[in-house]
Coordinates of C-alpha atoms in Angstrom, one line a residue:
M1 CA -53.8 -17.3 40.2
D2 CA -53.7 -21.0 41.1
Q3 CA -51.8 -24.1 40.4
G4 CA -49.2 -22.6 38.2
G5 CA -46.6 -22.5 40.9
A6 CA -46.5 -26.2 41.5
A7 CA -46.1 -26.7 37.8
T8 CA -42.3 -26.3 38.0
R9 CA -39.7 -28.9 38.5
N10 CA -37.9 -26.9 41.0
G11 CA -40.2 -26.5 44.0
G12 CA -37.6 -27.9 46.3
S13 CA -34.9 -25.4 45.4
G14 CA -33.5 -23.3 48.1
S15 CA -33.8 -23.9 51.8
G16 CA -36.9 -24.6 53.8
S17 CA -39.1 -27.6 54.3
V18 CA -41.9 -26.2 52.1
G19 CA -39.6 -26.2 49.1
V20 CA -38.6 -29.8 49.7
Q21 CA -42.2 -30.9 50.0
I22 CA -43.2 -29.3 46.7
Q23 CA -40.3 -31.1 44.9
Q24 CA -41.4 -34.5 46.3
S25 CA -45.0 -34.0 45.1
R26 CA -44.4 -32.4 41.7
R27 CA -45.5 -35.4 39.6
L28 CA -49.0 -36.3 38.7
P29 CA -50.3 -39.8 39.8
D30 CA -50.2 -42.6 37.3
F31 CA -53.6 -42.7 35.7
L32 CA -53.2 -46.4 35.0
Q33 CA -53.5 -47.3 38.7
S34 CA -57.2 -46.5 39.2
V35 CA -60.3 -45.2 37.3
N36 CA -63.6 -44.5 39.1
L37 CA -66.5 -46.2 37.4
K38 CA -69.0 -43.5 38.5
Y39 CA -67.3 -40.9 36.3
V40 CA -67.5 -43.3 33.3
K41 CA -71.2 -43.6 34.0
L42 CA -71.5 -39.8 34.1
G43 CA -69.9 -39.5 30.7
Y44 CA -72.3 -42.1 29.3
H45 CA -75.2 -40.2 30.9
Y46 CA -74.3 -37.1 28.9
L47 CA -74.2 -39.3 25.8
I48 CA -77.6 -40.9 26.3
S49 CA -79.2 -37.6 27.1
N50 CA -79.0 -37.0 23.3
L51 CA -80.6 -40.4 22.6
L52 CA -83.7 -38.8 20.9
T53 CA -81.4 -37.1 18.4
L54 CA -79.5 -40.3 17.8
C55 CA -82.7 -42.3 17.2
F56 CA -84.5 -39.7 15.2
I57 CA -81.8 -39.2 12.5
P58 CA -81.6 -42.9 11.5
L59 CA -85.4 -43.0 11.3
I60 CA -85.5 -40.1 8.9
A61 CA -82.8 -41.8 6.8
V62 CA -84.8 -45.1 6.6
I63 CA -87.9 -43.2 5.6
S64 CA -86.0 -41.3 2.9
I65 CA -84.5 -44.5 1.5
E66 CA -87.9 -46.3 1.4
G67 CA -89.6 -43.3 -0.2
S68 CA -87.0 -43.0 -2.9
Q69 CA -87.7 -46.6 -4.0
M70 CA -91.5 -46.2 -4.5
N71 CA -93.0 -46.0 -8.0
L72 CA -96.3 -44.5 -9.1
D73 CA -98.3 -47.6 -8.4
D74 CA -96.9 -47.7 -4.8
L75 CA -97.9 -44.1 -4.3
R76 CA -101.4 -44.8 -5.6
Q77 CA -101.9 -47.7 -3.3
L78 CA -100.5 -45.7 -0.4
W79 CA -103.0 -42.9 -1.1
L80 CA -106.0 -45.3 -1.2
H81 CA -104.8 -46.8 2.1
L82 CA -104.5 -43.4 3.7
K83 CA -108.0 -42.3 2.5
Y84 CA -109.7 -45.2 4.2
N85 CA -107.7 -44.9 7.5
L86 CA -108.2 -41.2 8.3
V87 CA -108.3 -41.6 12.1
S88 CA -105.0 -43.5 12.1
I89 CA -103.4 -40.8 9.9
I90 CA -104.6 -38.0 12.2
I91 CA -103.2 -39.8 15.3
C92 CA -99.9 -40.6 13.6
S93 CA -99.6 -37.0 12.3
A94 CA -100.3 -35.6 15.8
I95 CA -97.7 -37.8 17.3
L96 CA -95.2 -36.9 14.6
V97 CA -95.9 -33.1 15.1
F98 CA -95.6 -33.4 18.8
G99 CA -92.3 -35.3 18.6
L100 CA -90.9 -32.8 16.2
T101 CA -91.9 -29.9 18.4
V102 CA -90.3 -31.5 21.5
Y103 CA -87.1 -32.2 19.5
I104 CA -86.9 -28.7 18.2
M105 CA -87.7 -27.1 21.5
T106 CA -85.3 -29.2 23.6
R107 CA -82.3 -29.6 21.3
P108 CA -79.4 -27.4 22.3
R109 CA -78.7 -24.4 20.0
P110 CA -75.3 -24.4 18.4
V111 CA -72.8 -22.0 19.9
Y112 CA -70.3 -20.5 17.5
L113 CA -66.9 -18.9 18.3
V114 CA -66.9 -16.0 15.8
D115 CA -63.4 -14.8 16.8
Y116 CA -61.1 -14.1 19.8
S117 CA -58.2 -11.9 20.6
C118 CA -55.3 -12.0 23.0
Y119 CA -53.6 -9.0 24.6
R120 CA -49.9 -8.4 24.1
A121 CA -48.3 -5.8 26.3
P122 CA -45.9 -3.1 25.0
D123 CA -42.2 -4.0 24.9
H124 CA -41.2 -1.7 27.7
L125 CA -43.0 -4.1 30.1
K126 CA -40.8 -7.0 29.2
A127 CA -39.1 -8.7 32.2
P128 CA -36.1 -10.7 31.3
C129 CA -35.0 -13.1 34.0
G130 CA -31.8 -11.1 34.8
R131 CA -33.8 -7.9 35.2
F132 CA -36.5 -9.7 37.2
M133 CA -33.9 -11.0 39.7
E134 CA -32.1 -7.6 40.0
H135 CA -35.4 -5.9 40.8
S136 CA -36.2 -8.6 43.3
R137 CA -32.9 -8.0 45.0
L138 CA -33.2 -4.2 45.0
T139 CA -36.7 -4.2 46.6
G140 CA -35.0 -5.3 49.9
D141 CA -38.0 -7.5 50.7
F142 CA -36.4 -10.9 50.0
D143 CA -33.6 -12.6 51.9
E144 CA -30.7 -14.5 50.2
S145 CA -32.5 -17.8 50.5
S146 CA -35.6 -16.5 48.8
L147 CA -33.6 -14.9 46.0
K148 CA -31.8 -18.1 45.4
F149 CA -35.1 -20.0 45.4
Q150 CA -36.6 -17.6 42.8
R151 CA -33.6 -17.8 40.6
K152 CA -33.7 -21.6 40.4
I153 CA -37.4 -21.5 39.7
L154 CA -36.9 -19.1 36.8
E155 CA -34.0 -21.2 35.4
R156 CA -36.2 -24.4 35.3
S157 CA -39.6 -22.9 34.7
G158 CA -39.7 -22.8 30.9
L159 CA -40.2 -19.1 30.8
G160 CA -38.3 -17.1 28.2
E161 CA -36.8 -13.6 28.2
E162 CA -39.8 -11.7 26.7
T163 CA -42.6 -12.2 29.2
Y164 CA -44.4 -9.1 30.7
V165 CA -45.0 -7.8 34.2
P166 CA -47.2 -4.7 35.0
K167 CA -45.8 -1.2 35.1
A168 CA -46.0 -1.0 38.9
M169 CA -43.6 -3.9 39.3
H170 CA -40.9 -2.2 37.1
N171 CA -40.6 0.6 39.6
I172 CA -38.0 0.4 42.4
P173 CA -39.4 0.0 44.9
P174 CA -42.6 -1.5 43.3
T175 CA -45.7 0.7 43.6
P176 CA -48.7 -1.5 43.9
S177 CA -51.9 0.3 44.5
M178 CA -55.6 0.2 43.7
A179 CA -55.2 2.8 40.9
A180 CA -52.3 0.8 39.4
A181 CA -54.3 -2.4 39.5
R182 CA -57.2 -0.7 37.8
E183 CA -54.8 0.6 35.1
E184 CA -53.4 -2.8 34.5
A185 CA -56.9 -4.3 34.2
E186 CA -58.1 -1.6 31.8
E187 CA -55.1 -1.9 29.6
V188 CA -55.4 -5.7 29.3
M189 CA -59.2 -5.9 28.9
F190 CA -59.7 -2.9 26.7
G191 CA -56.7 -3.9 24.6
A192 CA -58.1 -7.3 23.9
L193 CA -61.6 -6.0 23.3
D194 CA -60.5 -3.3 20.9
I195 CA -58.8 -5.9 18.7
L196 CA -61.9 -8.2 18.9
F197 CA -64.4 -5.5 17.9
R198 CA -62.1 -4.3 15.1
N199 CA -61.6 -7.8 13.7
T200 CA -65.2 -8.8 13.8
N201 CA -66.9 -5.4 13.0
V202 CA -69.4 -6.1 15.7
N203 CA -71.0 -3.0 17.3
P204 CA -70.5 -3.2 21.1
K205 CA -74.2 -2.3 21.5
D206 CA -75.1 -5.6 19.9
I207 CA -73.5 -7.6 22.8
G208 CA -76.3 -9.1 24.9
I209 CA -74.2 -11.2 27.3
L210 CA -70.9 -10.2 29.0
V211 CA -68.9 -12.6 31.3
V212 CA -65.6 -11.5 32.9
N213 CA -63.4 -13.7 35.0
C214 CA -60.4 -12.5 37.1
S215 CA -59.5 -14.5 40.2
L216 CA -57.7 -12.1 42.5
F217 CA -58.8 -8.5 41.6
N218 CA -62.4 -7.8 42.2
P219 CA -62.9 -4.0 42.6
T220 CA -66.2 -2.1 43.0
P221 CA -67.6 -1.3 40.5
S222 CA -66.8 -4.6 39.0
L223 CA -64.5 -5.4 36.0
S224 CA -67.6 -6.1 33.9
A225 CA -69.0 -2.7 34.9
M226 CA -65.7 -1.1 33.7
I227 CA -66.3 -2.7 30.3
V228 CA -69.9 -1.6 30.1
N229 CA -68.9 1.9 30.9
K230 CA -66.0 2.0 28.5
Y231 CA -67.9 0.7 25.5
K232 CA -71.3 2.1 26.5
L233 CA -73.0 -1.3 26.3
R234 CA -76.8 -1.4 26.3
G235 CA -78.7 -1.1 29.5
N236 CA -80.3 -4.6 29.5
I237 CA -77.0 -6.4 29.0
R238 CA -76.7 -9.6 31.1
S239 CA -73.3 -9.1 32.8
F240 CA -71.4 -11.4 35.1
N241 CA -68.2 -11.1 37.1
L242 CA -66.4 -14.3 38.2
G243 CA -63.8 -14.1 40.9
G244 CA -61.6 -16.4 42.9
M245 CA -62.0 -19.3 40.5
G246 CA -58.4 -19.6 39.3
C247 CA -56.8 -20.5 36.0
S248 CA -59.7 -22.7 34.9
A249 CA -62.2 -19.8 35.1
G250 CA -61.9 -19.2 31.4
V251 CA -63.7 -22.5 30.6
I252 CA -66.2 -21.8 33.3
A253 CA -67.0 -18.4 31.8
V254 CA -67.4 -20.1 28.3
D255 CA -69.8 -22.6 29.9
L256 CA -71.8 -19.9 31.6
A257 CA -72.0 -17.9 28.3
K258 CA -73.1 -21.1 26.5
D259 CA -75.9 -21.7 28.9
L260 CA -77.1 -18.2 28.6
L261 CA -77.0 -18.4 24.8
Q262 CA -79.3 -21.5 25.0
V263 CA -82.0 -19.2 26.6
H264 CA -81.6 -15.9 24.9
R265 CA -82.0 -16.1 21.1
N266 CA -80.2 -14.3 18.4
T267 CA -77.5 -12.6 20.4
Y268 CA -73.8 -12.3 21.0
A269 CA -71.8 -13.1 24.2
V270 CA -68.4 -11.8 25.0
V271 CA -66.1 -13.6 27.5
V272 CA -63.1 -11.7 28.9
S273 CA -60.5 -13.7 30.8
T274 CA -57.6 -12.1 32.6
E275 CA -55.6 -12.0 35.9
N276 CA -54.3 -9.0 37.8
I277 CA -50.7 -9.1 39.1
T278 CA -50.2 -5.5 40.4
Q279 CA -51.9 -6.0 43.8
N280 CA -51.1 -9.7 44.1
W281 CA -47.3 -9.7 44.1
Y282 CA -45.9 -11.4 47.2
F283 CA -43.2 -9.5 49.1
G284 CA -42.4 -12.1 51.7
N285 CA -40.0 -15.1 52.2
K286 CA -42.3 -18.1 52.4
K287 CA -41.2 -20.5 49.7
S288 CA -44.6 -21.9 48.8
M289 CA -45.9 -18.3 48.2
L290 CA -43.0 -17.1 46.1
I291 CA -43.6 -19.4 43.1
P292 CA -46.5 -17.4 41.6
N293 CA -44.2 -14.3 41.5
C294 CA -41.9 -16.2 39.1
L295 CA -44.5 -17.7 36.8
F296 CA -47.5 -15.4 36.4
R297 CA -47.3 -12.7 33.8
V298 CA -49.5 -10.0 32.2
G299 CA -52.1 -11.4 29.7
G300 CA -55.8 -11.5 28.8
S301 CA -58.2 -12.6 26.1
A302 CA -61.6 -11.7 24.7
V303 CA -63.9 -14.2 23.0
L304 CA -67.0 -13.5 20.9
L305 CA -69.6 -16.2 20.9
S306 CA -72.9 -16.3 18.9
N307 CA -76.0 -18.4 18.6
K308 CA -77.0 -16.7 15.4
S309 CA -77.3 -19.2 12.5
K310 CA -76.0 -16.6 10.0
D311 CA -72.7 -16.5 12.0
R312 CA -71.9 -20.1 11.1
R313 CA -70.5 -18.9 7.8
R314 CA -67.9 -16.6 9.3
A315 CA -67.3 -18.3 12.7
K316 CA -64.0 -20.1 13.3
Y317 CA -65.3 -22.9 15.7
K318 CA -68.4 -24.6 17.1
L319 CA -68.5 -25.5 20.8
I320 CA -69.0 -29.2 21.1
H321 CA -68.6 -30.1 24.8
V322 CA -67.8 -28.5 28.2
V323 CA -67.0 -30.9 31.0
R324 CA -66.3 -29.5 34.5
T325 CA -64.8 -31.3 37.5
H326 CA -64.9 -29.8 41.0
R327 CA -63.0 -31.4 43.9
G328 CA -63.8 -28.7 46.5
A329 CA -65.7 -31.1 48.8
D330 CA -62.3 -32.5 49.7
D331 CA -60.5 -30.4 52.3
K332 CA -57.1 -31.0 50.9
A333 CA -58.2 -30.1 47.4
F334 CA -60.0 -27.0 48.7
R335 CA -56.9 -25.7 50.5
C336 CA -54.2 -26.8 48.0
V337 CA -54.1 -23.3 46.4
Y338 CA -55.0 -20.8 49.1
Q339 CA -54.7 -17.0 49.4
E340 CA -53.6 -16.1 52.9
Q341 CA -51.1 -14.1 55.0
D342 CA -47.8 -15.4 56.1
D343 CA -46.4 -15.0 59.6
A344 CA -45.3 -11.5 58.8
G345 CA -48.8 -10.5 57.7
K346 CA -47.9 -10.4 54.0
T347 CA -50.5 -11.6 51.6
G348 CA -49.9 -14.2 48.9
V349 CA -51.1 -17.4 47.3
S350 CA -49.8 -20.5 49.1
L351 CA -49.3 -23.8 47.2
S352 CA -49.8 -27.1 49.1
K353 CA -47.3 -30.0 48.8
D354 CA -50.3 -32.1 47.7
L355 CA -51.1 -29.9 44.7
M356 CA -49.8 -32.2 41.9
A357 CA -51.5 -35.3 43.3
I358 CA -54.8 -33.4 43.6
A359 CA -54.5 -32.0 40.1
G360 CA -53.9 -35.5 38.8
G361 CA -57.0 -36.8 40.5
A362 CA -59.1 -33.9 39.1
L363 CA -57.7 -34.5 35.7
K364 CA -58.4 -38.3 35.8
T365 CA -62.0 -37.6 36.8
N366 CA -62.4 -35.1 34.0
I367 CA -61.0 -37.2 31.2
T368 CA -62.9 -40.3 32.4
T369 CA -66.2 -38.3 32.1
L370 CA -65.1 -36.7 28.8
G371 CA -64.1 -40.0 27.2
P372 CA -67.5 -41.4 26.2
L373 CA -68.4 -38.1 24.6
V374 CA -65.4 -37.8 22.3
L375 CA -63.7 -41.1 21.8
P376 CA -64.3 -43.4 18.9
I377 CA -66.3 -46.5 19.7
S378 CA -63.3 -48.8 19.4
E379 CA -61.4 -47.0 22.2
Q380 CA -64.6 -46.9 24.3
L381 CA -65.1 -50.6 24.1
L382 CA -61.4 -51.4 25.0
F383 CA -61.6 -49.0 27.9
F384 CA -65.0 -50.2 29.2
T385 CA -64.2 -53.9 28.8
T386 CA -61.0 -53.7 30.9
L387 CA -62.7 -51.6 33.5
L388 CA -65.6 -54.2 33.8
V389 CA -63.1 -57.1 34.1
K390 CA -61.3 -55.3 36.9
K391 CA -64.5 -54.4 38.7
L392 CA -66.4 -57.7 38.4
F393 CA -63.6 -60.2 38.7
N394 CA -61.3 -58.1 40.9
A395 CA -58.5 -59.0 38.4
S396 CA -55.2 -57.3 38.5
V397 CA -55.8 -55.8 35.1
K398 CA -54.7 -52.2 34.5
P399 CA -57.5 -50.1 33.0
Y400 CA -57.0 -49.3 29.4
I401 CA -56.2 -45.6 29.0
P402 CA -57.8 -44.4 25.8
D403 CA -55.7 -42.8 23.1
F404 CA -57.1 -39.2 23.1
K405 CA -55.0 -38.5 20.0
L406 CA -57.8 -40.4 18.1
A407 CA -60.4 -37.9 19.4
F408 CA -58.5 -34.6 19.1
D409 CA -56.2 -33.1 16.6
H410 CA -54.9 -30.3 18.8
F411 CA -54.3 -29.9 22.5
C412 CA -54.4 -26.6 24.5
I413 CA -53.1 -27.5 27.9
H414 CA -53.1 -24.6 30.4
A415 CA -49.6 -23.2 30.5
G416 CA -49.4 -23.3 34.3
G417 CA -45.8 -24.5 34.4
R418 CA -43.3 -26.8 32.8
A419 CA -43.9 -29.9 35.0
V420 CA -47.7 -30.0 34.5
I421 CA -47.1 -29.9 30.7
D422 CA -44.5 -32.6 31.0
E423 CA -46.7 -34.9 33.1
L424 CA -49.7 -34.5 30.9
E425 CA -47.6 -35.3 27.8
K426 CA -46.4 -38.5 29.6
N427 CA -49.7 -39.6 31.1
L428 CA -51.8 -39.0 28.0
Q429 CA -49.1 -40.4 25.7
L430 CA -49.0 -37.2 23.6
L431 CA -46.3 -36.4 21.0
P432 CA -44.1 -33.3 21.4
V433 CA -46.1 -31.5 18.6
H434 CA -49.2 -31.9 20.7
V435 CA -47.8 -29.9 23.6
E436 CA -45.8 -27.5 21.5
A437 CA -48.4 -24.7 21.7
S438 CA -48.4 -25.0 25.5
R439 CA -44.7 -25.0 25.9
M440 CA -44.2 -22.0 23.5
T441 CA -46.9 -20.0 25.2
L442 CA -45.3 -20.6 28.6
H443 CA -42.0 -19.6 27.1
R444 CA -43.2 -16.4 25.3
F445 CA -45.9 -15.1 27.6
G446 CA -45.5 -17.0 30.9
N447 CA -48.5 -18.2 32.9
T448 CA -51.3 -15.8 31.9
S449 CA -53.8 -17.7 34.0
S450 CA -57.2 -18.4 32.4
S451 CA -56.3 -16.8 29.1
S452 CA -53.3 -19.0 28.4
I453 CA -55.4 -21.6 26.4
W454 CA -56.3 -18.8 24.0
Y455 CA -52.7 -17.9 23.4
E456 CA -52.1 -21.6 22.7
L457 CA -55.0 -21.7 20.2
A458 CA -53.6 -18.6 18.5
Y459 CA -50.2 -20.3 18.2
I460 CA -51.8 -23.3 16.4
E461 CA -53.6 -21.0 14.0
A462 CA -50.5 -18.9 13.4
K463 CA -48.6 -22.1 12.5
G464 CA -51.3 -22.9 9.9
R465 CA -52.2 -26.2 11.4
M466 CA -55.9 -25.7 12.0
R467 CA -57.9 -27.5 9.3
K468 CA -61.7 -27.8 8.7
R469 CA -63.3 -30.3 11.1
N470 CA -60.2 -30.5 13.4
R471 CA -61.1 -30.9 17.0
V472 CA -59.4 -28.9 19.8
W473 CA -59.2 -29.9 23.5
Q474 CA -58.7 -27.0 25.9
I475 CA -58.0 -28.1 29.4
A476 CA -57.3 -26.0 32.5
F477 CA -56.8 -26.4 36.2
G478 CA -57.9 -23.9 38.9
S479 CA -58.0 -23.3 42.6
G480 CA -60.9 -24.9 44.5
F481 CA -59.7 -27.5 43.1
K482 CA -61.1 -27.7 39.5
C483 CA -60.2 -29.3 36.2
N484 CA -62.3 -28.1 33.2
S485 CA -62.4 -29.1 29.5
A486 CA -63.8 -27.4 26.4
V487 CA -64.0 -29.1 23.0
W488 CA -64.2 -27.1 19.8
E489 CA -64.6 -28.1 16.2
A490 CA -63.1 -26.0 13.4
L491 CA -65.7 -24.9 10.8
R492 CA -63.1 -24.1 8.2
N493 CA -59.4 -23.9 7.6
V494 CA -58.7 -21.3 10.2
K495 CA -56.2 -18.5 9.6
P496 CA -54.9 -16.2 12.4
S497 CA -56.8 -13.0 12.8
G498 CA -55.1 -9.6 12.6
N499 CA -53.1 -8.2 15.5
G500 CA -52.6 -11.7 16.9
P501 CA -50.2 -12.2 19.8
W502 CA -47.8 -14.3 17.5
E503 CA -48.1 -12.0 14.5
D504 CA -44.5 -10.8 14.3
C505 CA -42.7 -13.7 16.1
I506 CA -44.3 -17.0 15.0
D507 CA -41.4 -17.8 12.7
N508 CA -39.0 -17.8 15.7
Y509 CA -40.9 -20.7 17.2
P510 CA -40.6 -23.5 18.3
V511 CA -37.5 -22.8 20.3
K512 CA -35.4 -25.3 22.2
I513 CA -36.0 -25.0 26.0
S514 CA -33.0 -26.0 28.1
T515 CA -33.5 -28.7 30.8

């Protein structure tokens, strides 16, 4: 769990100074006020790192055009010239072969997203707001001020009446335990993986790489070991378990899998993203630690990635870019989402009053780095020109904020909370349709942590909006503090896979969310 709590508009509800502080800091900073040049340079560094490819392709095109215009006499003269310049030909051939070898060996291998699945809990785990508040009251752990605070958060959070909480939280009193937490993890992970393997017809023993991320529940043996044991994965599988990395860990896991797929040829990678609520429910009265209770809900995803060229024909997407931003060197950023004990010794995740400002700074850094990689040249020139004028002449010129709608067709903004979605819509000048998937995911499933961006992508597919060559921007925030982006390109007109999370309810959305 991470920034989701501060993503509501109601942090100041109820009594207590902490609540007031959260309300005062709920807005992201205005991106127009400052842009750091060094992050622009970083983005251009990523672009220039592919200079060999950019130069080599036009060279081949020029040679092909010239060759197509030659007649028989030209070819005869060329042959005579080559026959009397054998040394030059050998040297040129050696250089060409060496260049081609370097290019083939160093170019990144394409990573394909074959398919993915999202877990949907059974109906008996639904937690309507009224039932949620009644259970909170009956536990006897919360005073009247805390109950009032939670009620106002729920009213303004953007969550609907059909989100899910784990079985242990439905009991009165709640019965969190290690066994119950394991049960929740198994139901979510295995549920998503069963659907994935069934939809793709992939034998689990063909999986060569497994990456699992869950921030707050890290048992021994690990969650990745639980999956290896369940599906009897092969003994030489490269498995990884990422913990404590918050809601942006799903993009981190994809990035790790991508790097591994660059090294290990002809293999599959599975990325499982989830969060565990059972053992991380807060039973105290500190306002800044109560918000995650109200926003986080049961959910998880499983993603199948491949570097096999034959999978391009059946894959849904190709991974284009991953850009990661980490602000952990700054003490305020490091502590803005912090798991700790309150004065009564009860454990929870505390949210700082500076959270929204820190999230805004991380986002600004991330998109400034991402811009040169994805934006059309017209937008880059406008942005870079205004930035140089400001830096060189110290002019009071506001940096030009590029129109990211020209670079992306769809946006999957982590459904951490209503206010974060609102502020990103405003600062990036998005249209309501661009944030519809995020709002509806928050309404239907709540904040499912690192897996929320996959529920959003599933929403876009279920609506029939994903067309060939459309680009998707997944962006997520996480404790630490981190902001991470992944860019995908659709390889075909994408239809939703079977047993999707929106399969029987997509016609009911979008719904109007009360303010």
